[in-house]
């Protein structure tokens, strides 16, 4: 699609409607099954990318999705800048577009939770626009605001990077209303709360400030720790911490045939080197098979074929090691995001 067509297409799309469930004014939609890993045959190579389909991608918004009209949409770059700027959709679409894979996860996602998804995003770097606005040297942070009055902040160094982009497509489709139509900002390395949807304002500020979730105690840096998520025990999808799974001995999915464990791993900035699985509550560890995405911002896929010898109770753990760190055994402060190890109790029946 050329840019003119793209603009027309975007202007015609109202931003697809989604089913909304309102719980205490907070819109949060999680869909099962999240994880359609067709990895049951360990002989088939792991795919390079596992993309979460749009209708399965989690939605986390503190209020109803904002209804922004593309032809009315504007992004103001203001505050402590020499030349304040107002961008239209056309301005953004006329700039060079880039496709990139990135996994988005909510800081509130518990170990093994499903507030996580991976997409192919399309957008353009924000940096040239910031340069155009000529950010003053005493600026410390940017306050990023959505049309729903959502606000979050990040230091200058985190925002004035070539890989921070204004994004208008997700999996090659215009963003849906729920995911920020017509435009959101994506700041790699950070949890979802630093990815403002329906972005309408970027304010350069000279004093640090905290945003909506950060004011409620959530981490203000919100950087993604090295962590692994285990998502599959045979055909049983595993969602919760301390999940209890029963597996019979015989039959098509009986444990005698082996049990396939699979999942993902992610870090804020560096590649995942290894994923290890323990089936004896951390006494011994075995390397899982994994793929190696080009970008550290896309989840690494892993799987491990467990061949139990005896019935009984087992505790399964998975841990990731990135270039930066090995995932700690204990869960850290939940308000910094869950870096803890998912703990799955499995009973293998006699
Ligand atoms: N404008 C706006 N942006 C927002 C939010 C919001 O409520 N309003 N929620 C944030 C949170 S907490 C997360 S986890 C991600 C979720 O993005 P998604 O709904 O596209 O998955 O959006 C972030 N950006
Ligand atoms: Mo979030």
Short mmCIF file of C-alpha atoms and ligand atoms in Angstrom, two decimals:
data_model
loop_
_atom_site.label_atom_id
_atom_site.label_comp_id
_atom_site.label_asym_id
_atom_site.label_seq_id
_atom_site.Cartn_x
_atom_site.Cartn_y
_atom_site.Cartn_z
CA UNK A 1 0.00 0.00 0.00
CA UNK A 2 1.41 3.43 -0.86
CA UNK A 3 1.14 6.26 1.63
CA UNK A 4 -1.80 7.99 0.01
CA UNK A 5 -3.78 4.73 -0.04
CA UNK A 6 -2.71 3.97 3.49
CA UNK A 7 -3.96 7.33 4.67
CA UNK A 8 -7.27 6.83 2.89
CA UNK A 9 -7.58 3.36 4.34
CA UNK A 10 -6.88 4.67 7.83
CA UNK A 11 -9.34 7.51 7.47
CA UNK A 12 -12.05 5.08 6.41
CA UNK A 13 -11.45 2.65 9.23
CA UNK A 14 -13.32 3.68 12.30
CA UNK A 15 -11.12 1.51 14.46
CA UNK A 16 -12.81 -1.89 14.80
CA UNK A 17 -15.26 -2.27 17.65
CA UNK A 18 -14.47 -4.69 20.42
CA UNK A 19 -16.53 -6.38 23.04
CA UNK A 20 -15.95 -4.45 26.21
CA UNK A 21 -16.36 -5.72 29.71
CA UNK A 22 -16.41 -3.06 32.36
CA UNK A 23 -15.20 -4.00 35.78
CA UNK A 24 -15.02 -1.07 38.15
CA UNK A 25 -14.58 1.34 35.27
CA UNK A 26 -11.53 -0.57 34.11
CA UNK A 27 -11.54 -2.25 30.77
CA UNK A 28 -9.57 -5.40 30.69
CA UNK A 29 -10.10 -8.14 28.20
CA UNK A 30 -8.21 -11.37 28.29
CA UNK A 31 -8.93 -14.07 25.81
CA UNK A 32 -8.31 -17.74 25.82
CA UNK A 33 -6.61 -19.49 24.29
CA UNK A 34 -3.72 -17.10 24.06
CA UNK A 35 -1.20 -19.58 23.13
CA UNK A 36 -1.77 -21.66 20.06
CA UNK A 37 1.61 -23.33 20.01
CA UNK A 38 1.49 -26.15 17.54
CA UNK A 39 4.64 -27.56 18.97
CA UNK A 40 3.36 -30.95 19.94
CA UNK A 41 5.71 -32.56 17.50
CA UNK A 42 9.16 -31.80 18.91
CA UNK A 43 10.66 -32.78 15.56
CA UNK A 44 9.28 -29.70 13.80
CA UNK A 45 11.55 -26.68 14.16
CA UNK A 46 10.32 -23.82 16.33
CA UNK A 47 8.96 -20.97 14.18
CA UNK A 48 10.93 -17.70 13.94
CA UNK A 49 7.91 -15.71 15.09
CA UNK A 50 4.80 -16.53 17.03
CA UNK A 51 2.34 -13.71 16.35
CA UNK A 52 -0.66 -13.23 18.60
CA UNK A 53 -3.77 -12.73 16.44
CA UNK A 54 -5.50 -9.39 17.01
CA UNK A 55 -8.64 -10.96 18.44
CA UNK A 56 -6.55 -12.78 21.03
CA UNK A 57 -4.30 -9.89 22.00
CA UNK A 58 -4.90 -8.72 25.58
CA UNK A 59 -6.37 -5.27 26.12
CA UNK A 60 -5.52 -3.22 29.17
CA UNK A 61 -7.09 0.23 29.45
CA UNK A 62 -7.97 2.13 32.58
CA UNK A 63 -11.11 3.51 30.94
CA UNK A 64 -13.19 2.92 27.84
CA UNK A 65 -11.28 3.04 24.56
CA UNK A 66 -11.01 6.56 23.28
CA UNK A 67 -12.85 7.29 20.06
CA UNK A 68 -10.43 9.35 18.05
CA UNK A 69 -11.22 10.29 14.46
CA UNK A 70 -8.21 9.90 12.21
CA UNK A 71 -8.92 13.08 10.24
CA UNK A 72 -9.15 15.05 13.50
CA UNK A 73 -6.18 13.36 15.14
CA UNK A 74 -3.26 15.57 16.11
CA UNK A 75 -0.13 15.00 18.10
CA UNK A 76 1.24 18.02 19.92
CA UNK A 77 4.91 18.13 20.83
CA UNK A 78 5.08 20.92 23.39
CA UNK A 79 6.50 22.11 26.68
CA UNK A 80 10.21 22.84 26.98
CA UNK A 81 10.93 22.81 23.25
CA UNK A 82 12.12 25.66 21.03
CA UNK A 83 9.61 24.95 18.25
CA UNK A 84 6.34 23.38 19.40
CA UNK A 85 4.93 21.07 16.74
CA UNK A 86 1.51 19.75 15.80
CA UNK A 87 1.53 16.61 13.69
CA UNK A 88 -1.33 15.27 11.61
CA UNK A 89 -1.78 11.69 10.49
CA UNK A 90 -0.46 12.65 7.08
CA UNK A 91 2.76 14.06 8.61
CA UNK A 92 3.35 10.77 10.38
CA UNK A 93 2.51 8.59 7.37
CA UNK A 94 4.75 10.61 5.06
CA UNK A 95 7.77 9.73 7.17
CA UNK A 96 9.63 6.44 6.46
CA UNK A 97 7.74 3.45 7.84
CA UNK A 98 9.31 0.47 9.59
CA UNK A 99 7.97 -2.98 10.52
CA UNK A 100 9.20 -4.54 13.74
CA UNK A 101 8.29 -7.43 16.03
CA UNK A 102 7.72 -6.59 19.66
CA UNK A 103 6.17 -8.41 22.59
CA UNK A 104 3.93 -6.32 24.82
CA UNK A 105 3.37 -7.35 28.40
CA UNK A 106 1.47 -5.71 31.24
CA UNK A 107 3.45 -5.09 34.42
CA UNK A 108 0.51 -6.64 36.27
CA UNK A 109 0.93 -9.94 34.43
CA UNK A 110 1.56 -12.60 37.06
CA UNK A 111 4.12 -15.34 36.41
CA UNK A 112 2.37 -17.52 33.85
CA UNK A 113 -0.39 -14.99 33.20
CA UNK A 114 -1.77 -14.11 29.81
CA UNK A 115 -1.46 -10.30 29.74
CA UNK A 116 1.18 -10.70 27.06
CA UNK A 117 1.18 -10.82 23.26
CA UNK A 118 3.53 -10.53 20.32
CA UNK A 119 2.77 -8.47 17.21
CA UNK A 120 4.30 -7.09 14.05
CA UNK A 121 4.00 -3.31 14.43
CA UNK A 122 4.34 -0.62 11.76
CA UNK A 123 5.35 2.94 12.43
CA UNK A 124 7.91 5.68 12.10
CA UNK A 125 10.62 6.88 14.50
CA UNK A 126 9.61 9.71 16.81
CA UNK A 127 13.15 11.07 17.02
CA UNK A 128 13.17 13.21 13.83
CA UNK A 129 10.02 14.98 15.07
CA UNK A 130 11.60 15.64 18.46
CA UNK A 131 14.67 17.02 16.72
CA UNK A 132 12.42 19.24 14.64
CA UNK A 133 10.81 20.55 17.82
CA UNK A 134 14.29 21.20 19.20
CA UNK A 135 14.09 19.87 22.73
CA UNK A 136 15.72 22.19 25.27
CA UNK A 137 18.84 20.98 27.04
CA UNK A 138 17.28 21.27 30.52
CA UNK A 139 14.53 18.78 29.66
CA UNK A 140 14.55 15.72 31.92
CA UNK A 141 11.48 13.76 30.91
CA UNK A 142 8.64 13.53 28.47
CA UNK A 143 5.04 13.30 29.64
CA UNK A 144 3.14 11.11 27.16
CA UNK A 145 -0.61 11.61 27.03
CA UNK A 146 -3.50 9.70 25.49
CA UNK A 147 -6.87 11.06 24.35
CA UNK A 148 -8.35 9.20 27.35
CA UNK A 149 -6.25 11.44 29.66
CA UNK A 150 -3.91 8.56 30.39
CA UNK A 151 -0.45 9.83 31.20
CA UNK A 152 2.92 8.20 31.68
CA UNK A 153 6.43 9.64 31.73
CA UNK A 154 9.91 8.55 30.68
CA UNK A 155 13.36 10.14 30.89
CA UNK A 156 14.79 11.87 27.82
CA UNK A 157 17.32 9.09 27.24
CA UNK A 158 14.55 6.48 26.98
CA UNK A 159 12.52 8.47 24.47
CA UNK A 160 15.18 10.05 22.26
CA UNK A 161 16.15 6.72 20.75
CA UNK A 162 15.89 5.55 17.15
CA UNK A 163 13.68 2.57 18.08
CA UNK A 164 10.93 4.60 19.77
CA UNK A 165 8.17 4.78 17.19
CA UNK A 166 4.77 6.26 16.47
CA UNK A 167 2.80 3.17 15.50
CA UNK A 168 -0.42 2.91 13.51
CA UNK A 169 -0.55 -0.74 12.48
CA UNK A 170 -0.58 -4.00 14.35
CA UNK A 171 -0.15 -7.24 12.38
CA UNK A 172 -0.52 -5.19 9.19
CA UNK A 173 -3.97 -3.91 10.17
CA UNK A 174 -4.80 -0.40 11.39
CA UNK A 175 -4.78 -0.33 15.19
CA UNK A 176 -8.18 -1.24 16.57
CA UNK A 177 -9.94 1.24 18.85
CA UNK A 178 -8.96 -0.89 21.85
CA UNK A 179 -5.27 -0.89 20.93
CA UNK A 180 -4.98 2.86 20.38
CA UNK A 181 -6.40 3.86 16.99
CA UNK A 182 -5.20 5.81 15.18
CA UNK A 183 -1.77 6.15 16.83
CA UNK A 184 0.21 4.93 19.81
CA UNK A 185 3.79 5.21 20.93
CA UNK A 186 5.94 2.11 21.38
CA UNK A 187 8.98 2.35 23.62
CA UNK A 188 10.87 -0.98 23.49
CA UNK A 189 12.18 -2.55 26.69
CA UNK A 190 9.37 -1.29 28.90
CA UNK A 191 6.15 -2.84 30.09
CA UNK A 192 2.85 -1.96 28.43
CA UNK A 193 2.12 1.03 30.67
CA UNK A 194 4.89 2.97 28.90
CA UNK A 195 3.20 2.40 25.49
CA UNK A 196 0.51 5.12 25.43
CA UNK A 197 -2.46 4.45 23.18
CA UNK A 198 -4.44 7.20 21.38
CA UNK A 199 -1.38 9.41 21.85
CA UNK A 200 -2.18 13.11 21.44
CA UNK A 201 0.50 14.94 23.39
CA UNK A 202 4.19 14.70 24.16
CA UNK A 203 5.25 17.33 26.67
CA UNK A 204 8.90 18.02 27.39
CA UNK A 205 9.25 18.70 31.11
CA UNK A 206 12.14 19.95 33.21
CA UNK A 207 11.14 18.22 36.46
CA UNK A 208 10.45 14.50 36.96
CA UNK A 209 6.80 13.50 37.22
CA UNK A 210 4.90 10.25 37.63
CA UNK A 211 1.98 9.01 35.56
CA UNK A 212 -1.35 7.28 36.11
CA UNK A 213 -0.25 3.76 37.08
CA UNK A 214 3.02 4.96 38.55
CA UNK A 215 1.09 7.11 41.02
CA UNK A 216 -0.56 3.92 42.23
CA UNK A 217 2.74 2.35 43.13
CA UNK A 218 3.66 0.58 39.91
CA UNK A 219 7.31 0.84 38.92
CA UNK A 220 8.20 4.14 37.31
CA UNK A 221 10.96 2.61 35.20
CA UNK A 222 8.78 -0.40 34.29
CA UNK A 223 11.63 -2.20 32.58
CA UNK A 224 11.07 -5.80 31.60
CA UNK A 225 13.14 -8.24 33.68
CA UNK A 226 14.60 -11.47 32.33
CA UNK A 227 11.77 -13.95 32.72
CA UNK A 228 10.29 -17.12 31.29
CA UNK A 229 6.65 -18.12 31.11
CA UNK A 230 5.54 -21.71 30.88
CA UNK A 231 2.34 -22.12 29.00
CA UNK A 232 1.61 -25.66 28.10
CA UNK A 233 1.59 -29.03 29.72
CA UNK A 234 0.44 -31.38 27.03
CA UNK A 235 -2.88 -30.04 25.79
CA UNK A 236 -3.66 -28.43 29.11
CA UNK A 237 -3.15 -24.72 29.01
CA UNK A 238 -1.52 -23.44 32.13
CA UNK A 239 -2.43 -19.97 33.29
CA UNK A 240 -1.99 -19.60 36.96
CA UNK A 241 0.76 -19.65 39.45
CA UNK A 242 0.78 -22.85 41.46
CA UNK A 243 -1.33 -24.46 38.80
CA UNK A 244 -2.40 -27.99 39.50
CA UNK A 245 -2.32 -30.39 36.58
CA UNK A 246 -3.29 -34.07 36.50
CA UNK A 247 -1.99 -36.29 33.74
CA UNK A 248 -3.05 -39.88 33.22
CA UNK A 249 -0.53 -42.58 32.43
CA UNK A 250 -2.05 -44.08 29.31
CA UNK A 251 -3.74 -42.91 26.17
CA UNK A 252 -2.90 -40.33 23.53
CA UNK A 253 -1.93 -37.64 26.02
CA UNK A 254 -0.72 -40.03 28.70
CA UNK A 255 2.55 -39.21 30.43
CA UNK A 256 4.15 -42.44 29.27
CA UNK A 257 4.47 -40.82 25.87
CA UNK A 258 6.28 -37.85 27.34
CA UNK A 259 4.96 -34.42 28.26
CA UNK A 260 5.68 -31.38 26.18
CA UNK A 261 6.35 -28.18 28.13
CA UNK A 262 6.47 -24.96 26.16
CA UNK A 263 6.55 -21.25 26.73
CA UNK A 264 8.16 -17.92 26.03
CA UNK A 265 10.92 -15.81 27.56
CA UNK A 266 11.70 -12.11 27.36
CA UNK A 267 14.12 -9.45 28.57
CA UNK A 268 14.17 -5.65 28.29
CA UNK A 269 17.27 -5.39 26.13
CA UNK A 270 19.25 -8.54 25.63
CA UNK A 271 18.87 -11.91 23.95
CA UNK A 272 17.76 -14.93 25.89
CA UNK A 273 20.73 -17.28 26.05
CA UNK A 274 19.15 -20.28 27.74
CA UNK A 275 15.89 -21.50 29.12
CA UNK A 276 16.11 -24.26 31.66
CA UNK A 277 13.38 -26.50 32.99
CA UNK A 278 13.31 -28.28 36.32
CA UNK A 279 10.87 -31.10 37.05
CA UNK A 280 12.12 -31.60 40.62
CA UNK A 281 11.44 -28.19 42.14
CA UNK A 282 14.81 -26.69 41.28
CA UNK A 283 17.20 -29.48 42.30
CA UNK A 284 18.27 -30.20 38.73
CA UNK A 285 17.84 -28.21 35.52
CA UNK A 286 17.80 -29.20 31.84
CA UNK A 287 18.19 -26.98 28.80
CA UNK A 288 15.06 -26.42 26.75
CA UNK A 289 15.08 -26.12 23.00
CA UNK A 290 14.58 -22.48 21.90
CA UNK A 291 14.45 -20.16 18.91
CA UNK A 292 16.64 -17.06 18.59
CA UNK A 293 14.70 -13.97 17.47
CA UNK A 294 16.71 -11.19 15.85
CA UNK A 295 15.25 -8.59 18.15
CA UNK A 296 15.59 -8.82 21.95
CA UNK A 297 12.16 -7.18 22.11
CA UNK A 298 10.39 -10.20 20.66
CA UNK A 299 9.69 -13.19 22.86
CA UNK A 300 11.87 -16.25 22.60
CA UNK A 301 9.93 -19.49 22.14
CA UNK A 302 10.98 -22.61 23.98
CA UNK A 303 9.91 -26.19 24.53
CA UNK A 304 11.08 -29.18 26.45
CA UNK A 305 10.02 -32.79 26.13
CA UNK A 306 9.81 -34.24 29.60
CA UNK A 307 10.00 -38.03 29.82
CA UNK A 308 8.89 -38.95 33.33
CA UNK A 309 9.75 -42.45 34.55
CA UNK A 310 7.40 -42.79 37.49
CA UNK A 311 3.99 -41.64 38.71
CA UNK A 312 3.87 -39.13 41.55
CA UNK A 313 3.86 -35.42 42.31
CA UNK A 314 6.26 -33.10 40.52
CA UNK A 315 6.98 -29.38 40.68
CA UNK A 316 7.86 -27.84 37.34
CA UNK A 317 9.85 -24.63 37.00
CA UNK A 318 11.26 -22.75 34.03
CA UNK A 319 13.89 -20.04 34.21
CA UNK A 320 15.52 -17.85 31.59
CA UNK A 321 19.02 -16.45 31.39
CA UNK A 322 19.72 -13.43 29.22
CA UNK A 323 23.00 -11.68 28.43
CA UNK A 324 22.18 -9.48 31.43
CA UNK A 325 21.06 -11.82 34.17
CA UNK A 326 19.71 -15.16 35.30
CA UNK A 327 16.10 -15.05 36.36
CA UNK A 328 15.94 -15.09 40.17
CA UNK A 329 14.13 -17.93 41.94
CA UNK A 330 11.93 -15.70 44.06
CA UNK A 331 9.33 -13.32 42.78
CA UNK A 332 10.38 -9.71 43.18
CA UNK A 333 8.06 -6.95 44.33
CA UNK A 334 4.91 -7.51 42.26
CA UNK A 335 4.69 -3.79 41.51
CA UNK A 336 7.96 -4.00 39.56
CA UNK A 337 6.54 -6.72 37.33
CA UNK A 338 6.73 -10.39 38.00
CA UNK A 339 10.22 -11.75 37.50
CA UNK A 340 9.38 -14.86 39.47
CA UNK A 341 9.40 -18.40 38.31
CA UNK A 342 6.13 -20.08 37.51
CA UNK A 343 5.57 -23.04 39.72
CA UNK A 344 3.41 -25.82 38.30
CA UNK A 345 2.33 -28.81 40.36
CA UNK A 346 1.85 -31.92 38.27
CA UNK A 347 0.39 -35.20 39.42
CA UNK A 348 1.23 -38.14 37.21
CA UNK A 349 -1.37 -40.79 37.81
CA UNK A 350 -0.59 -44.47 38.29
N1 LIG B 1 -3.95 5.90 26.55
C1 LIG B 1 -3.72 4.76 27.24
N2 LIG B 1 -2.62 4.04 26.95
C2 LIG B 1 -2.35 2.89 27.61
C3 LIG B 1 -3.20 2.43 28.64
C4 LIG B 1 -4.37 3.19 28.93
O1 LIG B 1 -5.19 2.87 29.80
N3 LIG B 1 -4.60 4.35 28.20
N4 LIG B 1 -2.90 1.28 29.32
C5 LIG B 1 -1.48 0.88 29.30
C6 LIG B 1 -1.24 -0.45 29.81
S1 LIG B 1 -1.29 -0.64 31.49
C7 LIG B 1 -0.88 -1.51 28.99
S2 LIG B 1 -0.42 -3.00 29.65
C8 LIG B 1 -0.87 -1.37 27.53
C9 LIG B 1 -1.72 -2.44 26.91
O2 LIG B 1 -1.79 -2.29 25.53
P1 LIG B 1 -2.88 -3.11 24.72
O3 LIG B 1 -4.22 -2.86 25.35
O4 LIG B 1 -2.77 -2.65 23.32
O5 LIG B 1 -2.49 -4.58 24.86
O6 LIG B 1 -1.35 -0.10 27.12
C10 LIG B 1 -0.89 0.97 27.90
N5 LIG B 1 -1.26 2.22 27.26
MO1 LIG B 2 -0.35 -2.69 31.98
#
